[in-house]
Each structure stands twice: as C-alpha cells, then as structure tokens.
Tab-separated table of C-alpha atoms in Angstrom:
chain	number	residue	atom	x	y	z
A	1	UNK	CA	12.201	-7.887	1.968
A	2	UNK	CA	13.905	-4.588	2.824
A	3	UNK	CA	12.648	-1.296	1.441
A	4	UNK	CA	14.475	0.081	-1.580
A	5	UNK	CA	15.305	3.746	-1.903
A	6	UNK	CA	16.307	4.688	-5.455
A	7	UNK	CA	18.504	7.701	-6.025
A	8	UNK	CA	16.015	9.164	-8.494
A	9	UNK	CA	12.395	7.890	-8.327
A	10	UNK	CA	11.604	9.450	-11.702
A	11	UNK	CA	14.250	7.411	-13.518
A	12	UNK	CA	13.903	3.824	-12.339
A	13	UNK	CA	15.735	1.152	-14.325
A	14	UNK	CA	13.582	-0.909	-16.694
A	15	UNK	CA	12.939	-4.426	-15.426
A	16	UNK	CA	14.052	-7.173	-17.781
A	17	UNK	CA	11.395	-9.642	-18.924
A	18	UNK	CA	11.969	-13.151	-17.566
A	19	UNK	CA	13.162	-15.733	-20.054
A	20	UNK	CA	10.207	-17.239	-21.891
A	21	UNK	CA	7.882	-14.324	-21.047
A	22	UNK	CA	5.111	-13.682	-23.547
A	23	UNK	CA	4.479	-10.087	-24.581
A	24	UNK	CA	0.839	-8.960	-24.584
A	25	UNK	CA	-0.683	-5.867	-26.170
A	26	UNK	CA	-2.401	-3.179	-24.112
A	27	UNK	CA	-5.976	-4.391	-23.501
A	28	UNK	CA	-7.547	-1.006	-22.799
A	29	UNK	CA	-6.765	2.408	-21.352
A	30	UNK	CA	-9.302	3.601	-18.795
A	31	UNK	CA	-9.657	6.042	-15.923
A	32	UNK	CA	-9.488	4.567	-12.425
A	33	UNK	CA	-12.772	5.285	-10.610
A	34	UNK	CA	-12.722	6.383	-6.966
A	35	UNK	CA	-14.078	4.116	-4.205
A	36	UNK	CA	-14.314	4.255	-0.432
A	37	UNK	CA	-12.523	1.246	1.014
A	38	UNK	CA	-12.426	-0.243	4.506
A	39	UNK	CA	-13.553	2.256	7.136
A	40	UNK	CA	-13.827	5.055	4.608
A	41	UNK	CA	-10.406	5.737	3.097
A	42	UNK	CA	-10.454	6.764	-0.540
A	43	UNK	CA	-8.717	4.732	-3.265
A	44	UNK	CA	-8.657	4.811	-7.050
A	45	UNK	CA	-9.021	1.271	-8.433
A	46	UNK	CA	-7.248	0.821	-11.762
A	47	UNK	CA	-8.840	-2.527	-12.687
A	48	UNK	CA	-12.402	-1.855	-11.530
A	49	UNK	CA	-15.037	-3.866	-13.351
A	50	UNK	CA	-12.819	-5.723	-15.807
A	51	UNK	CA	-12.607	-9.478	-16.210
A	52	UNK	CA	-9.750	-10.499	-13.876
A	53	UNK	CA	-8.364	-12.867	-16.523
A	54	UNK	CA	-7.247	-9.675	-18.323
A	55	UNK	CA	-5.614	-8.279	-15.161
A	56	UNK	CA	-2.999	-11.015	-14.658
A	57	UNK	CA	-0.531	-10.729	-12.927
A	58	UNK	CA	-2.440	-8.123	-10.880
A	59	UNK	CA	-5.614	-8.706	-8.919
A	60	UNK	CA	-6.042	-5.163	-7.636
A	61	UNK	CA	-4.080	-2.008	-8.205
A	62	UNK	CA	-5.283	0.701	-5.841
A	63	UNK	CA	-3.878	4.206	-5.557
A	64	UNK	CA	-4.497	5.883	-2.224
A	65	UNK	CA	-3.155	9.294	-3.216
A	66	UNK	CA	-1.620	11.983	-1.099
A	67	UNK	CA	-3.189	12.023	2.362
A	68	UNK	CA	-2.093	13.327	5.725
A	69	UNK	CA	-3.409	11.755	8.915
A	70	UNK	CA	-2.526	12.759	12.437
A	71	UNK	CA	-1.271	9.951	14.720
A	72	UNK	CA	-4.165	7.593	15.454
A	73	UNK	CA	-6.422	9.257	12.881
A	74	UNK	CA	-5.800	6.905	9.923
A	75	UNK	CA	-8.701	4.720	8.843
A	76	UNK	CA	-8.195	0.996	8.500
A	77	UNK	CA	-10.056	-1.930	7.013
A	78	UNK	CA	-11.937	-4.746	8.720
A	79	UNK	CA	-10.471	-8.260	8.713
A	80	UNK	CA	-10.212	-9.562	5.161
A	81	UNK	CA	-8.302	-12.435	3.551
A	82	UNK	CA	-5.134	-12.107	1.490
A	83	UNK	CA	-4.893	-15.765	0.523
A	84	UNK	CA	-3.249	-16.634	-2.773
A	85	UNK	CA	-1.716	-13.250	-3.543
A	86	UNK	CA	0.874	-10.884	-2.140
A	87	UNK	CA	0.176	-7.313	-1.073
A	88	UNK	CA	2.719	-4.676	-2.056
A	89	UNK	CA	2.620	-1.192	-0.567
A	90	UNK	CA	4.866	1.604	-1.733
A	91	UNK	CA	5.257	5.207	-0.682
A	92	UNK	CA	6.802	8.066	-2.561
A	93	UNK	CA	7.200	10.208	0.553
A	94	UNK	CA	6.235	10.060	4.230
A	95	UNK	CA	5.733	7.266	6.749
A	96	UNK	CA	3.273	4.442	7.215
A	97	UNK	CA	2.621	2.044	10.055
A	98	UNK	CA	0.783	-1.115	9.059
A	99	UNK	CA	-0.689	-3.775	11.344
A	100	UNK	CA	-2.614	-6.823	10.211
A	101	UNK	CA	-5.279	-8.866	11.986
A	102	UNK	CA	-2.723	-11.527	12.964
A	103	UNK	CA	-0.529	-9.072	14.864
A	104	UNK	CA	2.031	-8.595	12.097
A	105	UNK	CA	3.315	-5.059	11.741
A	106	UNK	CA	5.727	-3.089	9.627
C-alpha cells in the first residue's frame, strides 16, 4: 500500500464506521507506560497490562516518540513473529528504513 500524505495532518477526515459495526463505550483512560523494546529503543505502550479481549481490534499500540539517529545508529529488534496481525508504522516527519528478518525492506 502506498504512503498517504494528507494536506493537513491535524485535520484528517473522520473514517466512516463499516456497515453493521457495533459501537462500544470507552473502557478506560490510562497513561501509556514507557518500556525498552528490542535492542533498547524506547516505546510507550498504550495497552500495557490490559486483557487483550478489551483491546480489539488492536494488539499493541506503541509510540516511539521523536528520536534522531545517525545513519547506522538506530537500534533494532531481534527476530520475532508477526503471525496473525498486520504491523502499521506511521511517521509525522522524517525518514525511516525498515528491514525484516526475511529480507523485506521499505
């Protein structure tokens, strides 16, 4: 899927609910604790410690924050499975180069 670049990132159009979608109330509002992930990069995990049945359709929602790495300095993660769910990465500004353990890159 190609990247999308909205004209104004602060005024994105509201997504329409699919036909037959069931509305659910907000379960809880909580701060996202900070964790070190992979080889030591910091993330804030929005759904840390909650029963994943309450997190559907998300499994994880991690925020990496504003970081600046020099070329070759970025920290990665060891091999880990992504079976049964899709990973979505978005950036507000900057560049990212991603490679997976199967040789895929973006």
